[in-house]
Amino acid sequence: MAASCGAAAARYRLIVNADDFGFTRDVNEGIVEAHRNGILTATTLMGNGDAFEHAAERARATPSLDVGCHLVLVQGESLVEPGRLLPTGLRELIVALARRRIDPYEEMAAQVRRIARAGIRPSHLDTHRHTHLLPPVLNAVVRIAHEFRIPWVRRPFDFVVDPTAPLWASAVAVGLRATGSVLARELGPPLRSTDHFAGFQITGTLDKTTLAATLERLPEGLTELMCHPGRLGDELRAAETRLKASREIELAALTSPEVRAVIERRGIALTNYR
């Protein structure tokens, strides 16, 4: 799905970005399908993903899909020290950072370099599990954005408390906003973020009903909607992730006529970071 040529003049502009490109081949196929047959306009590629080469090939074969970097410091294998596993979660990452067992810049820069060597020029950055809300990770992300001339960095604060979201997700989303001033200060020109963001609270519960409701509430300006579509094949079933069957449901939502009808009725222009 190509970005709308009238996006720059529209009141409501929307980038629909899929995280986890390169996670598994069935996730990759679902992301490409959501782009070709639905409203997805962009994705972020995991430089250390198990299905990286497959994702890079699919990206080269789908030039209309805008590709950025999904920088990974938790889950998967290090590119700096092949064979060494990265921390499994945020708590372990915080300990590793405090004890200087991991260099966030070196790990993430290696991922960007791998993406560039695959012939992909990334247009935007985000992090797996939003780890750039941690100050040492944010500093490394800003350095990488400047060094590799990648102008867009995600600001992962939902624009509204979603009444349909799980209570814990809404509570965490509200808590994340406390880091907003730090992120805004670090992401000064020439770096940019979208005006608004959505998707954190409904990760794992996004279906066509919740997606349509989010689009109905979309504010004026440029919004990024984060999503996690995919096909539920053998690779995803075997992967360490809580997002499995939900990826198929998100794929159905992103390609549904009902969602497309909301976009057309509200005059929402689909665009991307490029």
Coordinates of C-alpha atoms in Angstrom, one line a residue:
M1 CA 0.0 0.0 0.0
A2 CA 1.7 3.2 -1.2
A3 CA 1.6 6.3 0.9
S4 CA -1.0 8.9 -0.1
C5 CA 0.3 11.6 -2.3
G6 CA -1.9 14.1 -0.5
A7 CA -0.7 13.3 2.9
A8 CA 1.3 16.5 3.4
A9 CA -1.9 18.6 3.2
A10 CA -4.2 16.4 5.2
R11 CA -5.5 17.2 8.7
Y12 CA -5.1 13.6 9.8
R13 CA -1.9 11.8 8.7
L14 CA -1.1 8.2 9.7
I15 CA 2.0 6.1 9.6
V16 CA 1.1 2.4 10.3
N17 CA 4.4 0.8 11.4
A18 CA 4.9 -2.9 12.1
D19 CA 7.6 -3.9 14.6
D20 CA 9.5 -7.1 14.6
F21 CA 10.4 -7.4 10.8
G22 CA 13.0 -10.1 10.8
F23 CA 11.7 -12.0 13.9
T24 CA 10.5 -15.1 12.0
R25 CA 9.7 -15.7 8.3
D26 CA 6.0 -16.1 9.0
V27 CA 6.0 -12.7 10.8
N28 CA 7.8 -11.2 7.7
E29 CA 5.2 -12.6 5.4
G30 CA 2.4 -11.2 7.5
I31 CA 4.0 -7.7 7.5
V32 CA 4.4 -7.7 3.7
E33 CA 0.8 -8.8 3.3
A34 CA -0.5 -6.1 5.6
H35 CA 1.4 -3.6 3.4
R36 CA 0.4 -5.0 0.0
N37 CA -3.3 -5.6 0.9
G38 CA -3.9 -3.3 3.8
I39 CA -3.1 0.0 5.5
L40 CA 0.5 -0.8 6.7
T41 CA 3.0 1.7 5.4
A42 CA 6.2 1.1 7.3
T43 CA 8.1 -1.5 9.3
T44 CA 11.2 -1.7 11.5
L45 CA 13.8 -4.4 10.9
M46 CA 15.5 -6.4 13.7
G47 CA 19.2 -6.4 12.8
N48 CA 19.8 -9.5 14.9
G49 CA 16.6 -11.2 14.0
D50 CA 16.6 -14.9 13.2
A51 CA 14.8 -14.2 9.9
F52 CA 16.9 -11.1 9.0
E53 CA 18.1 -12.3 5.6
H54 CA 14.5 -13.3 4.6
A55 CA 13.2 -9.9 5.7
A56 CA 15.9 -8.1 3.8
E57 CA 15.0 -10.0 0.7
R58 CA 11.3 -9.2 1.1
A59 CA 12.1 -5.6 1.7
R60 CA 14.2 -5.3 -1.5
A61 CA 11.3 -7.0 -3.4
T62 CA 8.8 -4.5 -1.9
P63 CA 10.3 -1.0 -2.4
S64 CA 7.1 0.8 -1.4
L65 CA 7.5 -0.6 2.1
D66 CA 9.3 2.0 4.2
V67 CA 11.9 0.2 6.4
G68 CA 13.6 1.5 9.6
C69 CA 15.5 -0.2 12.4
H70 CA 14.0 -2.0 15.3
L71 CA 17.0 -1.7 17.7
V72 CA 17.3 -4.7 20.0
L73 CA 19.0 -4.9 23.4
V74 CA 16.7 -7.5 24.9
Q75 CA 16.1 -10.9 23.3
G76 CA 18.2 -12.6 20.7
E77 CA 21.9 -12.8 20.0
S78 CA 24.6 -10.2 20.1
L79 CA 26.1 -9.1 16.8
V80 CA 29.1 -7.7 18.6
E81 CA 29.9 -11.0 20.3
P82 CA 28.3 -13.7 18.2
G83 CA 27.0 -16.6 20.4
R84 CA 26.4 -14.4 23.4
L85 CA 22.7 -13.9 24.3
L86 CA 21.4 -10.4 25.0
P87 CA 19.5 -9.8 28.2
T88 CA 16.1 -11.5 28.3
G89 CA 14.1 -8.6 29.7
L90 CA 14.2 -5.0 30.9
R91 CA 15.3 -5.8 34.5
E92 CA 18.3 -7.9 33.2
L93 CA 19.1 -5.1 30.8
I94 CA 19.1 -2.5 33.5
V95 CA 21.5 -4.6 35.6
A96 CA 23.8 -5.2 32.5
L97 CA 23.9 -1.5 31.8
A98 CA 24.7 -0.6 35.4
R99 CA 27.5 -3.1 35.5
R100 CA 28.7 -2.2 32.0
R101 CA 28.3 -5.6 30.7
I102 CA 26.7 -4.3 27.5
D103 CA 27.5 -1.3 25.4
P104 CA 24.2 -0.1 23.9
Y105 CA 25.8 2.0 21.2
E106 CA 28.0 -0.8 19.9
E107 CA 25.2 -3.4 19.9
M108 CA 22.7 -1.1 18.2
A109 CA 25.2 0.4 15.7
A110 CA 26.2 -3.1 14.6
Q111 CA 22.5 -3.8 13.8
V112 CA 22.2 -0.6 11.8
R113 CA 25.4 -1.5 9.8
R114 CA 24.0 -4.9 9.0
I115 CA 20.8 -3.4 7.7
A116 CA 22.8 -0.9 5.6
R117 CA 25.0 -3.7 4.2
A118 CA 21.8 -5.5 3.1
G119 CA 21.1 -2.5 0.8
I120 CA 18.5 -0.9 3.0
R121 CA 18.7 2.8 3.9
P122 CA 16.6 3.1 7.1
S123 CA 14.4 6.1 7.6
H124 CA 13.4 5.7 11.2
L125 CA 14.4 4.2 14.5
D126 CA 12.6 2.5 17.4
T127 CA 13.6 0.0 20.0
H128 CA 12.4 -3.4 21.0
R129 CA 10.3 -3.1 24.1
H130 CA 10.9 0.7 24.1
T131 CA 14.3 0.4 25.8
H132 CA 15.3 3.9 24.5
L133 CA 13.3 5.3 27.4
L134 CA 16.3 4.3 29.6
P135 CA 18.7 7.2 29.6
P136 CA 21.9 5.3 28.5
V137 CA 20.0 3.7 25.7
L138 CA 18.4 6.9 24.6
N139 CA 21.9 8.6 24.5
A140 CA 23.1 5.7 22.2
V141 CA 20.0 6.0 20.0
V142 CA 20.5 9.7 19.5
R143 CA 24.2 9.2 18.7
I144 CA 23.2 6.5 16.1
A145 CA 20.5 8.7 14.6
H146 CA 23.0 11.5 14.0
E147 CA 25.9 9.2 12.9
F148 CA 23.8 7.3 10.3
R149 CA 21.6 10.3 9.4
I150 CA 18.4 8.6 10.4
P151 CA 16.0 11.5 11.0
W152 CA 13.0 9.9 12.8
V153 CA 12.9 8.4 16.3
R154 CA 9.8 7.0 17.9
R155 CA 8.2 8.8 20.8
P156 CA 6.1 5.9 22.3
F157 CA 3.5 7.7 24.3
D158 CA -0.1 6.8 23.5
F159 CA -2.2 10.0 22.7
V160 CA -5.1 8.8 24.8
V161 CA -5.9 6.4 27.6
D162 CA -7.7 3.6 25.8
P163 CA -10.9 2.5 27.6
T164 CA -10.8 -0.9 25.9
A165 CA -7.2 -1.6 26.9
P166 CA -6.1 -3.8 29.8
L167 CA -5.9 -1.8 33.0
W168 CA -2.2 -2.7 33.5
A169 CA -1.3 -1.5 29.9
S170 CA -3.1 1.8 30.5
A171 CA -1.3 2.3 33.8
V172 CA 2.1 1.6 32.2
A173 CA 1.3 4.0 29.3
V174 CA 0.5 6.8 31.8
G175 CA 3.7 6.1 33.7
L176 CA 5.8 6.2 30.5
R177 CA 4.7 9.8 29.9
A178 CA 6.8 10.8 32.9
T179 CA 9.9 10.3 30.6
G180 CA 8.4 12.5 27.9
S181 CA 10.3 15.7 28.8
V182 CA 13.6 13.9 28.7
L183 CA 12.9 12.3 25.3
A184 CA 11.7 15.6 23.9
R185 CA 14.9 17.4 25.1
E186 CA 17.2 14.7 23.6
L187 CA 15.4 14.5 20.3
G188 CA 16.0 18.0 19.2
P189 CA 16.5 19.2 15.6
P190 CA 17.4 17.7 13.1
L191 CA 15.9 14.6 14.7
R192 CA 12.1 14.3 14.5
S193 CA 9.2 12.4 16.0
T194 CA 5.6 12.2 15.0
D195 CA 3.1 14.5 16.7
H196 CA 1.3 11.5 18.2
F197 CA 1.6 7.8 18.8
A198 CA -0.8 4.9 19.4
G199 CA -0.6 1.2 19.9
F200 CA 1.2 0.5 23.2
Q201 CA -2.0 -0.1 25.2
I202 CA -3.5 -2.4 22.6
T203 CA -0.5 -4.5 21.8
G204 CA -1.8 -8.0 21.8
T205 CA -5.4 -7.0 21.7
L206 CA -5.6 -5.1 18.5
D207 CA -8.5 -6.3 16.3
K208 CA -10.6 -4.5 13.7
T209 CA -12.9 -3.1 16.4
T210 CA -10.2 -1.6 18.5
L211 CA -8.3 -0.4 15.5
A212 CA -11.4 1.3 14.1
A213 CA -12.1 2.9 17.5
T214 CA -8.5 4.2 17.6
L215 CA -8.8 5.7 14.1
E216 CA -12.1 7.4 15.1
R217 CA -10.2 9.2 17.9
L218 CA -7.2 10.1 15.8
P219 CA -6.1 13.7 16.5
E220 CA -5.0 16.2 13.9
G221 CA -1.4 16.0 12.8
L222 CA 1.0 13.1 12.2
T223 CA 0.4 9.9 14.2
E224 CA 2.4 6.6 14.3
L225 CA 0.3 3.5 14.9
M226 CA 2.5 0.7 16.2
C227 CA 1.3 -2.8 15.3
H228 CA 2.6 -6.5 15.3
P229 CA 1.0 -8.4 12.4
G230 CA 2.1 -11.8 11.2
R231 CA 1.2 -15.3 10.1
L232 CA 1.1 -17.9 12.8
G233 CA 3.3 -20.6 11.3
D234 CA 5.6 -23.1 12.9
E235 CA 8.5 -20.6 13.4
L236 CA 6.3 -18.2 15.3
R237 CA 4.7 -21.0 17.4
A238 CA 8.2 -22.0 18.5
A239 CA 9.5 -18.5 19.2
E240 CA 9.8 -16.9 22.6
T241 CA 7.1 -14.2 22.5
R242 CA 3.7 -13.6 24.0
L243 CA 2.4 -12.3 20.6
K244 CA 1.4 -15.3 18.6
A245 CA -2.2 -15.8 17.6
S246 CA -2.7 -12.0 18.1
R247 CA -0.5 -11.3 15.1
E248 CA -3.0 -13.1 12.8
I249 CA -5.8 -11.0 14.3
E250 CA -3.9 -7.8 13.7
L251 CA -3.2 -8.8 10.1
A252 CA -6.9 -9.3 9.6
A253 CA -7.6 -5.9 11.2
L254 CA -5.1 -4.1 9.0
T255 CA -6.6 -5.6 5.8
S256 CA -10.2 -5.3 6.8
P257 CA -12.8 -3.3 4.7
E258 CA -14.3 -1.9 7.9
V259 CA -11.0 -0.2 8.9
R260 CA -10.5 1.1 5.4
A261 CA -13.9 2.6 5.5
V262 CA -13.1 4.6 8.7
I263 CA -9.9 5.9 7.0
E264 CA -11.8 7.0 3.9
R265 CA -14.7 8.6 5.9
R266 CA -12.4 10.6 8.2
G267 CA -10.1 11.7 5.4
I268 CA -7.1 10.1 7.0
A269 CA -4.0 10.2 4.7
L270 CA -1.7 7.2 4.9
T271 CA 1.9 8.1 4.7
N272 CA 5.4 6.9 5.9
Y273 CA 8.7 8.2 7.2
R274 CA 10.3 8.6 3.8

